[in-house]
PDB file of N, CA and C in Angstrom:
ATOM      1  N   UNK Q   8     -15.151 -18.024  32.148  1.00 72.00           N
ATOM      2  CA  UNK Q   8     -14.649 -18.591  33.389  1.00 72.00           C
ATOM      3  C   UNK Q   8     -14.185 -17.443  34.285  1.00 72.00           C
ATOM      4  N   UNK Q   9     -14.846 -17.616  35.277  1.00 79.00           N
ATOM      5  CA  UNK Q   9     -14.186 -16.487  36.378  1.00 79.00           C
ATOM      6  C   UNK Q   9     -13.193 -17.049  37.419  1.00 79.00           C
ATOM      7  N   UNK Q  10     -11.785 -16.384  37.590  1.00 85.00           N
ATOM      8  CA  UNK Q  10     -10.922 -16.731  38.519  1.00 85.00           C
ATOM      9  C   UNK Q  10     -10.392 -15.510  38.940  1.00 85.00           C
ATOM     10  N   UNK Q  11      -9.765 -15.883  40.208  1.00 89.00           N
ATOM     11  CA  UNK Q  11      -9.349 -14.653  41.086  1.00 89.00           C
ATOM     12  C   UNK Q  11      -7.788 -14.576  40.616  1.00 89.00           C
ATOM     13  N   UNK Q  12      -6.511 -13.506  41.202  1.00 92.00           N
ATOM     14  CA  UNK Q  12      -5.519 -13.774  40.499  1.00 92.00           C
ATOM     15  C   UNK Q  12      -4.852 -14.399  41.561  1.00 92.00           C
ATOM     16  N   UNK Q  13      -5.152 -14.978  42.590  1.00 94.00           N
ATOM     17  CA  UNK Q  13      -4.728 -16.351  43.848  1.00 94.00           C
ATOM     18  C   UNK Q  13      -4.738 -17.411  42.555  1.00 94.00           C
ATOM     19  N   UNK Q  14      -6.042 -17.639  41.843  1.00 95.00           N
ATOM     20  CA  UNK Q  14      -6.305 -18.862  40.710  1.00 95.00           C
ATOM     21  C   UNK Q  14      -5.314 -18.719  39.927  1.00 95.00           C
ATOM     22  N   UNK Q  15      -5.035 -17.048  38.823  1.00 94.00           N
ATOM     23  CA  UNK Q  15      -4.276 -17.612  37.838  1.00 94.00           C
ATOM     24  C   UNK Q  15      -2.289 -17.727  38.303  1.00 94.00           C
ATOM     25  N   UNK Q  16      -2.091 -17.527  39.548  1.00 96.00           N
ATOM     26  CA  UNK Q  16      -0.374 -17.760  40.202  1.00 96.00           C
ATOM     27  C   UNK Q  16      -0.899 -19.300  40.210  1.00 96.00           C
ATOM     28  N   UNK Q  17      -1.768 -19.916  40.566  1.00 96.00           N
ATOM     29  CA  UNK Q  17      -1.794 -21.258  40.786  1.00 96.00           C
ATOM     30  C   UNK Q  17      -1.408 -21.830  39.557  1.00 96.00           C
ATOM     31  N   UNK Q  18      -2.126 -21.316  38.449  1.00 96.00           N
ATOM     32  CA  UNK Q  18      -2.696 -22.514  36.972  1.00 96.00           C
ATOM     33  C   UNK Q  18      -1.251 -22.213  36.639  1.00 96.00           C
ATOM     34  N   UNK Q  19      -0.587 -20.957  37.015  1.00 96.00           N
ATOM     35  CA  UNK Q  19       1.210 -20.621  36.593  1.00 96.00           C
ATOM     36  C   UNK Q  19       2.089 -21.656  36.538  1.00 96.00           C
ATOM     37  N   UNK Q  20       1.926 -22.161  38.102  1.00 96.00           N
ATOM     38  CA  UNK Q  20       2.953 -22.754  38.509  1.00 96.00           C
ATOM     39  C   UNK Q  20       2.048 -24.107  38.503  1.00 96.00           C
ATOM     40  N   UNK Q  21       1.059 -24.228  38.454  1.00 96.00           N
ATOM     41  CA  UNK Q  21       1.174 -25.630  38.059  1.00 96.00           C
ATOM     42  C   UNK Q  21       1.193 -26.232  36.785  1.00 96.00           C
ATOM     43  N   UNK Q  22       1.575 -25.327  36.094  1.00 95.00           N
ATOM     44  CA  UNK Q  22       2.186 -25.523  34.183  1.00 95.00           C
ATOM     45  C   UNK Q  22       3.594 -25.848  34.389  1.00 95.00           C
ATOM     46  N   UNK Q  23       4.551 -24.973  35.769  1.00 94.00           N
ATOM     47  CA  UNK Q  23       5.862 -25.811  35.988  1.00 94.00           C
ATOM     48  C   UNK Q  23       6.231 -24.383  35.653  1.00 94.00           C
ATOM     49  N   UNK Q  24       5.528 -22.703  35.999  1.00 96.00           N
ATOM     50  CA  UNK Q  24       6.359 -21.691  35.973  1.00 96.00           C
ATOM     51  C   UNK Q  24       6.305 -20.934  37.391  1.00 96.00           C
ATOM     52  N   UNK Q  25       7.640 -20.787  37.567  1.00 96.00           N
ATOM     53  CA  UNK Q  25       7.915 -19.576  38.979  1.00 96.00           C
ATOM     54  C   UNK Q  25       7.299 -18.083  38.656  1.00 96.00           C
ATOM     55  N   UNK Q  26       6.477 -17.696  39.617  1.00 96.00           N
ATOM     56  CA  UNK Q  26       5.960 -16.641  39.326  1.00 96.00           C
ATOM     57  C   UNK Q  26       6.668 -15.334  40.318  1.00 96.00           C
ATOM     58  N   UNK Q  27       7.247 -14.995  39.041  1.00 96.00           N
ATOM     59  CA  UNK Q  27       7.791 -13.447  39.793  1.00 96.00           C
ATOM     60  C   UNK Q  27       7.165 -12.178  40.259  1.00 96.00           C
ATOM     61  N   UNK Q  28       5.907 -11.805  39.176  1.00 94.00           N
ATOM     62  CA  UNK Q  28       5.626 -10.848  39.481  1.00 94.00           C
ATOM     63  C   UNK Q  28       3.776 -10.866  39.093  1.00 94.00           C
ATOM     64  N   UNK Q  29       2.784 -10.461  40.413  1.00 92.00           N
ATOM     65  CA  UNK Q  29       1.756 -10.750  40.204  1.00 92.00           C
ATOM     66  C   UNK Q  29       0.937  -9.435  40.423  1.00 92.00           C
ATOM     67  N   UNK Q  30      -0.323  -9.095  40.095  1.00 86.00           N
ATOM     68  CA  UNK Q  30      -0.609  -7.577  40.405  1.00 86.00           C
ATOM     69  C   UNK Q  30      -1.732  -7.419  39.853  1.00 86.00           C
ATOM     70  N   UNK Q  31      -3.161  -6.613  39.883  1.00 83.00           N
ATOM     71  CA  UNK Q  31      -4.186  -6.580  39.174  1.00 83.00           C
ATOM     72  C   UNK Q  31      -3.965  -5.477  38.591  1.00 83.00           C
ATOM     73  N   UNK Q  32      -4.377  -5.307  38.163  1.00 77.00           N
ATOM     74  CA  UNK Q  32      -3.910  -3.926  36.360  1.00 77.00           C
ATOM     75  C   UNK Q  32      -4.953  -3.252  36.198  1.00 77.00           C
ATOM     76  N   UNK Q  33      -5.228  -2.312  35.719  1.00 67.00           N
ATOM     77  CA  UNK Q  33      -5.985  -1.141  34.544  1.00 67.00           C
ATOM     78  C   UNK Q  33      -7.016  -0.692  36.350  1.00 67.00           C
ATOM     79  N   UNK Q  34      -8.316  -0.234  35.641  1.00 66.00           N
ATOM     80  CA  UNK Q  34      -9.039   0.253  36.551  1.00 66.00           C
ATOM     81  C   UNK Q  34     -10.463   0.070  35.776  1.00 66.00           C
ATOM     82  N   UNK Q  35     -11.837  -0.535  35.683  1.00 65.00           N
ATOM     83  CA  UNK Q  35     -12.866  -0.572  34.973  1.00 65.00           C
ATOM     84  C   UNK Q  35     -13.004  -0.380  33.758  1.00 65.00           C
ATOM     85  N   UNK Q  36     -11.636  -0.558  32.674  1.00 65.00           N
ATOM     86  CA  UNK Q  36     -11.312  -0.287  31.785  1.00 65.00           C
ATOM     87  C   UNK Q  36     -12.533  -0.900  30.767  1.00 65.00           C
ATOM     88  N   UNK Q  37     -13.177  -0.300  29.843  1.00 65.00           N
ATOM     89  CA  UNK Q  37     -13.804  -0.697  28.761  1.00 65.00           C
ATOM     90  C   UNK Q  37     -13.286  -1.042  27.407  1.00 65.00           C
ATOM     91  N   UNK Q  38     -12.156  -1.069  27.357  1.00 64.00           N
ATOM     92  CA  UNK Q  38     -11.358  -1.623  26.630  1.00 64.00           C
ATOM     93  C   UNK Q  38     -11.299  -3.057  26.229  1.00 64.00           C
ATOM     94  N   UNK Q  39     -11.948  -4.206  27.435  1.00 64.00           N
ATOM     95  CA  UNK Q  39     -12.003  -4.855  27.232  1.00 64.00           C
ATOM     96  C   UNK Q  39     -12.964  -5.628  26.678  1.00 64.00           C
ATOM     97  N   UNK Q  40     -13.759  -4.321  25.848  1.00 67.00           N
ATOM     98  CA  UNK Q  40     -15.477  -4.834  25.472  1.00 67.00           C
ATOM     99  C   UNK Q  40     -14.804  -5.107  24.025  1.00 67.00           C
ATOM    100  N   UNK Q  41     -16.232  -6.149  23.665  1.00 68.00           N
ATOM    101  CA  UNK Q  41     -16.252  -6.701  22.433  1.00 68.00           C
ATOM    102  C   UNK Q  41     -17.106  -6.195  21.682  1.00 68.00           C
ATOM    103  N   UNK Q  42     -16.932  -5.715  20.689  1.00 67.00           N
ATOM    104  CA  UNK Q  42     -17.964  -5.285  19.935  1.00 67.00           C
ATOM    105  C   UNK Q  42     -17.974  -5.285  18.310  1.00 67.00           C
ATOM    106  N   UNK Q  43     -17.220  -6.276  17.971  1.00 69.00           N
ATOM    107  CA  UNK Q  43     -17.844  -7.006  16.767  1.00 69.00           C
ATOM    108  C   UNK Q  43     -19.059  -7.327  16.569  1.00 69.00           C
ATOM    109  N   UNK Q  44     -19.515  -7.809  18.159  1.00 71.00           N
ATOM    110  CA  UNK Q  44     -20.766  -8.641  17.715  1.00 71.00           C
ATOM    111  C   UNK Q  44     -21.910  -7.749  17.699  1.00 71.00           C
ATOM    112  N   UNK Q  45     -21.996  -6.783  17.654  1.00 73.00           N
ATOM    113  CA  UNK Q  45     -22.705  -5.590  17.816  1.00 73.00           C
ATOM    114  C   UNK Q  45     -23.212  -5.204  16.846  1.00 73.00           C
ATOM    115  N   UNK Q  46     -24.391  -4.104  16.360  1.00 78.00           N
ATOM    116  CA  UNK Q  46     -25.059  -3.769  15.381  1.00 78.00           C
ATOM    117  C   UNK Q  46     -23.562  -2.769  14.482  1.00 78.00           C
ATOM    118  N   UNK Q  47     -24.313  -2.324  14.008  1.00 80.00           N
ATOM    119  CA  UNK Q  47     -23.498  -0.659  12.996  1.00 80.00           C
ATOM    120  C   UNK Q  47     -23.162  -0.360  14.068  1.00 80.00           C
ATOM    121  N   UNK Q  48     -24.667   0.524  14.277  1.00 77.00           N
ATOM    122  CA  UNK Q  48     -24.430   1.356  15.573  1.00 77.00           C
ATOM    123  C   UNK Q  48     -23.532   1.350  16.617  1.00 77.00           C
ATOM    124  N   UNK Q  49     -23.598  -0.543  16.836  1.00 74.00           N
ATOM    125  CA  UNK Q  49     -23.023  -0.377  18.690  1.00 74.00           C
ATOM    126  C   UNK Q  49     -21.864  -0.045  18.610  1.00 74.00           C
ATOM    127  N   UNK Q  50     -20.931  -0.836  16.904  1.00 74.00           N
ATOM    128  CA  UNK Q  50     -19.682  -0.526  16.504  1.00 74.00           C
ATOM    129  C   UNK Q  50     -19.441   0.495  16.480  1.00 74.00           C
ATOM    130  N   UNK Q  51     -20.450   1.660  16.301  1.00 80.00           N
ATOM    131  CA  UNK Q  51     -19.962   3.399  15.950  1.00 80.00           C
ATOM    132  C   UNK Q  51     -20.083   3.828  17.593  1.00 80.00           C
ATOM    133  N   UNK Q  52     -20.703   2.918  18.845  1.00 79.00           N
ATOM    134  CA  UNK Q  52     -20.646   3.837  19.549  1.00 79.00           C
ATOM    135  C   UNK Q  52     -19.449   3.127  20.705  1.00 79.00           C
ATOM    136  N   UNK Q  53     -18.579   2.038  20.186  1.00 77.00           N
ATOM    137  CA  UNK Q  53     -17.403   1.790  20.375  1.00 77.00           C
ATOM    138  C   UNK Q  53     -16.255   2.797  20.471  1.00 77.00           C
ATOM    139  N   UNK Q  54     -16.125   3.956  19.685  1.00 78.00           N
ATOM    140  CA  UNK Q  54     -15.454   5.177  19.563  1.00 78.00           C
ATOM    141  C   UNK Q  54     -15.064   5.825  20.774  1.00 78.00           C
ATOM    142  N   UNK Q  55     -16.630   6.745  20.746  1.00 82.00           N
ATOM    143  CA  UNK Q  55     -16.720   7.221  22.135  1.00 82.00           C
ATOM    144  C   UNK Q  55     -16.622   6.570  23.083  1.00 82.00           C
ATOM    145  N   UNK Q  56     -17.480   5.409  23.710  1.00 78.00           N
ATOM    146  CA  UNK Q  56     -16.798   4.484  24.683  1.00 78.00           C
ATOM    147  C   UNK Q  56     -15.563   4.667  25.108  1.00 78.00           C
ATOM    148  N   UNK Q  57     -14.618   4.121  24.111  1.00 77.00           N
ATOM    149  CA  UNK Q  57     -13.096   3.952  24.126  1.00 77.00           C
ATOM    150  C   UNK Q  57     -12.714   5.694  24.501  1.00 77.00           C
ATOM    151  N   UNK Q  58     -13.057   6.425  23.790  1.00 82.00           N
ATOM    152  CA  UNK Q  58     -12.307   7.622  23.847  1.00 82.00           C
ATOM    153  C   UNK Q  58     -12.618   8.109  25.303  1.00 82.00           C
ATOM    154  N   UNK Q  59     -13.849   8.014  25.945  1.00 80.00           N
ATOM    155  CA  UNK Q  59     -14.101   8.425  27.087  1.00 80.00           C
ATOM    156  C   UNK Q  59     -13.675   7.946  28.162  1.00 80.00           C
ATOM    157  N   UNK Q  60     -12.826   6.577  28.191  1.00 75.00           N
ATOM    158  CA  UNK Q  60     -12.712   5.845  28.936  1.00 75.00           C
ATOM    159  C   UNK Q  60     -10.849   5.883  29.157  1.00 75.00           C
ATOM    160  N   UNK Q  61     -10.404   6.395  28.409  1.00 75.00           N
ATOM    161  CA  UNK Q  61      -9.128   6.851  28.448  1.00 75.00           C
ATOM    162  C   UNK Q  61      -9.089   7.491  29.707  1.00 75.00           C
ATOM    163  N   UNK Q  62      -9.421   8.825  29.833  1.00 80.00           N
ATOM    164  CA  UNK Q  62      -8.896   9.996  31.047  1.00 80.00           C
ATOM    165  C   UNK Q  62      -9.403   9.236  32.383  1.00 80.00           C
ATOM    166  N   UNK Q  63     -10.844   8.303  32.421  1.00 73.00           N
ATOM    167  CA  UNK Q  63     -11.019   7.629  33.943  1.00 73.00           C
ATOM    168  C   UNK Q  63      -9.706   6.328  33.966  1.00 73.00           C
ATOM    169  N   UNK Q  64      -9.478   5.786  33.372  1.00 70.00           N
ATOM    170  CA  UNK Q  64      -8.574   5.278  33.335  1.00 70.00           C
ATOM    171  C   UNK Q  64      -7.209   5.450  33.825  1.00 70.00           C
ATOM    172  N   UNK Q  65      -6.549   6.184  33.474  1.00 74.00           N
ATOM    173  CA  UNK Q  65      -5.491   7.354  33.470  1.00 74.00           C
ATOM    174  C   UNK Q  65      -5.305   8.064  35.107  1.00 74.00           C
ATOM    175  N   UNK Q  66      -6.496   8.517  35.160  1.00 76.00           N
ATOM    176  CA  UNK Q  66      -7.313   8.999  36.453  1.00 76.00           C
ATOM    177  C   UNK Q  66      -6.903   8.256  37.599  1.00 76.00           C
ATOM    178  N   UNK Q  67      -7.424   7.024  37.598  1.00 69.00           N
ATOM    179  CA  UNK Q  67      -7.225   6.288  38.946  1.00 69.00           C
ATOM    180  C   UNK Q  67      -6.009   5.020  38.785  1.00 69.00           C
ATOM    181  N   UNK Q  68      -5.194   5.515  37.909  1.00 68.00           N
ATOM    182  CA  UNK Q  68      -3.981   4.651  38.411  1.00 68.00           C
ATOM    183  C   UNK Q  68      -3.735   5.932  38.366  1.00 68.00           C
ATOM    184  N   UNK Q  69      -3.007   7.134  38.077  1.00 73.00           N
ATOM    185  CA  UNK Q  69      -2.731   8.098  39.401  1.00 73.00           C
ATOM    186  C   UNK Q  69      -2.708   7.684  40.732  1.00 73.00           C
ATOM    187  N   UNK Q  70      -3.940   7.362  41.144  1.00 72.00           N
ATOM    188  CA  UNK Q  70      -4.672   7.320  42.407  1.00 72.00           C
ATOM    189  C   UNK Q  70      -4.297   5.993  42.774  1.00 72.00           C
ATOM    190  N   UNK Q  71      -3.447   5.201  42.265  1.00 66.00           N
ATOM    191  CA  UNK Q  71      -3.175   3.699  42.563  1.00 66.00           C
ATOM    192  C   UNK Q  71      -4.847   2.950  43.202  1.00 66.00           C
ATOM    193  N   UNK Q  72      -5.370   3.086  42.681  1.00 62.00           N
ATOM    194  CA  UNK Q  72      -7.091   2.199  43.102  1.00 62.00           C
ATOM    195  C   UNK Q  72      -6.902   0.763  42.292  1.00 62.00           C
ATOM    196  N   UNK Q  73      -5.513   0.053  41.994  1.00 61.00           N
ATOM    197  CA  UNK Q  73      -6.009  -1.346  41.899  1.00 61.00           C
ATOM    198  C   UNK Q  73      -5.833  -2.291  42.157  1.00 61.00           C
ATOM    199  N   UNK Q  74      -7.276  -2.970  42.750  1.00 65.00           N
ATOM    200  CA  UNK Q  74      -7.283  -3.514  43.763  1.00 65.00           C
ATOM    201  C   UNK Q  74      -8.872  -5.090  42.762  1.00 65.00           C
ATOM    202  N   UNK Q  75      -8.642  -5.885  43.280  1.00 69.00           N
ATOM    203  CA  UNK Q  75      -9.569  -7.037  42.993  1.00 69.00           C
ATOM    204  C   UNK Q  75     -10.991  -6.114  42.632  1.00 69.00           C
ATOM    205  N   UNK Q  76     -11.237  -5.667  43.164  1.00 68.00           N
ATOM    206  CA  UNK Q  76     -13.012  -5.429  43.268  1.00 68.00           C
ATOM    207  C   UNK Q  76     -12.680  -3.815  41.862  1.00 68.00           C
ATOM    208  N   UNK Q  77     -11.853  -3.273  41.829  1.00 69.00           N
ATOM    209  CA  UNK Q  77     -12.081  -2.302  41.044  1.00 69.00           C
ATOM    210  C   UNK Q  77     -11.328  -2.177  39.526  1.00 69.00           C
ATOM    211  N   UNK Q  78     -10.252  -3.414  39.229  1.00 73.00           N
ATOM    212  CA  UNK Q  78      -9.249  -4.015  38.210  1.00 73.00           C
ATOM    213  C   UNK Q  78     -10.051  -4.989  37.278  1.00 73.00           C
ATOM    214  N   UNK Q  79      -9.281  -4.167  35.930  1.00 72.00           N
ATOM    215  CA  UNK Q  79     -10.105  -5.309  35.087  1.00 72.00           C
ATOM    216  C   UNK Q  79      -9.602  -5.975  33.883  1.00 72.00           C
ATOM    217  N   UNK Q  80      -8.141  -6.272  34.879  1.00 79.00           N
ATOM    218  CA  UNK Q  80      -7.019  -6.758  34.374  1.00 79.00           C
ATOM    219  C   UNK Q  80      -5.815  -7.128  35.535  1.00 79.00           C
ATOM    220  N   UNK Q  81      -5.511  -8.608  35.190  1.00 85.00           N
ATOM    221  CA  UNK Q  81      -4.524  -9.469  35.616  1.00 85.00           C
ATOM    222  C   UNK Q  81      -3.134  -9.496  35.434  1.00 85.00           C
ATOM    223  N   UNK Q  82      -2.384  -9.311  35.823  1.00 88.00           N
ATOM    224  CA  UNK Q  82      -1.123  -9.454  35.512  1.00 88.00           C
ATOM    225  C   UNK Q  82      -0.031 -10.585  35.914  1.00 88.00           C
ATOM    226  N   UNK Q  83       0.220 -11.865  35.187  1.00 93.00           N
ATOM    227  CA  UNK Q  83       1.534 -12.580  35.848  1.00 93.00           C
ATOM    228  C   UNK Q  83       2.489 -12.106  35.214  1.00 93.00           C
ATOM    229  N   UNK Q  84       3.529 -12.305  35.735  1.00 95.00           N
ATOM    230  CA  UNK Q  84       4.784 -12.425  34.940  1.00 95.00           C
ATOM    231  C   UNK Q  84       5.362 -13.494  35.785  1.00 95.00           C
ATOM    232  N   UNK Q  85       6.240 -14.590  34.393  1.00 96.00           N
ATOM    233  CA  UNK Q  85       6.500 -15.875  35.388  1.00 96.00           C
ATOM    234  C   UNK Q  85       7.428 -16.682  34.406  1.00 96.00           C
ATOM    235  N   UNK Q  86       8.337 -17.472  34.754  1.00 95.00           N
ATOM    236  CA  UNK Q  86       9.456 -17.883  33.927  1.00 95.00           C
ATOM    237  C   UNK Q  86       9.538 -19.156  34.271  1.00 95.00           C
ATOM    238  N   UNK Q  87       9.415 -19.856  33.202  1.00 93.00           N
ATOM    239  CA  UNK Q  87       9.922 -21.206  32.867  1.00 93.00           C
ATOM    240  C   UNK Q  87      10.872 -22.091  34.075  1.00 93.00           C
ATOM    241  N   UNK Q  88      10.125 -22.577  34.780  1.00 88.00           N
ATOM    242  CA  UNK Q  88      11.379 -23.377  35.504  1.00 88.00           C
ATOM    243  C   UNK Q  88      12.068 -24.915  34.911  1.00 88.00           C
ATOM    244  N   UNK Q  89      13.294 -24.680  34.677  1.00 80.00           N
ATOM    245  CA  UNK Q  89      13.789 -25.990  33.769  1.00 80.00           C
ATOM    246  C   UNK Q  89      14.062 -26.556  34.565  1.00 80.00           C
ATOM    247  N   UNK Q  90      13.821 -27.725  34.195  1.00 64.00           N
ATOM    248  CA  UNK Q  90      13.967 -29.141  35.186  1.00 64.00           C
ATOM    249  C   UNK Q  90      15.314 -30.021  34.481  1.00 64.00           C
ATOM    250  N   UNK Q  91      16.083 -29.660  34.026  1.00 53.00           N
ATOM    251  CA  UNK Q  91      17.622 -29.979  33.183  1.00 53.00           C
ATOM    252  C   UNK Q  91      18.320 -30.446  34.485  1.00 53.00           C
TER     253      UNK Q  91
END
């Protein structure tokens, strides 16, 4: 399912939470690959992937670059509103 992070402050607060703090995160991070499902191989070349993907990472949040089109990661933070 693809949603923007306008979508996930919505699905927040319409669970009944105040959203404090919203923001897109990381930078083209490959971190978020899966690779269980992968041969030997793809698993062995999971390593490098990951290891290479550290310093670009690192790199451009320095550079504050995140932004929708270049983030590949969401961030809410959001608290329970009690209805007591």
């Amino acid at each position: 399912m693809i949603f923007s992070l306008k979508d996930l402050i919505k699905y927040h607060e319409q669970a009944g939470f105040k959203v404090i703090f919203s923001a897109y995160t990381g930078f083209m991070s490959f971190n978020n690959l899966v690779f269980k499902n992968f041969s030997f191989f793809g698993r062995l070349l999971k390593i490098p992937v990951k290891l290479l993907n550290i310093p670009i990472v690192l790199f451009f949040q320095l550079l504050k670059l995140q932004s929708k089109n270049w983030s590949s990661d969401m961030l809410v933070v959001a608290k329970l509103i009690d209805d007591k």
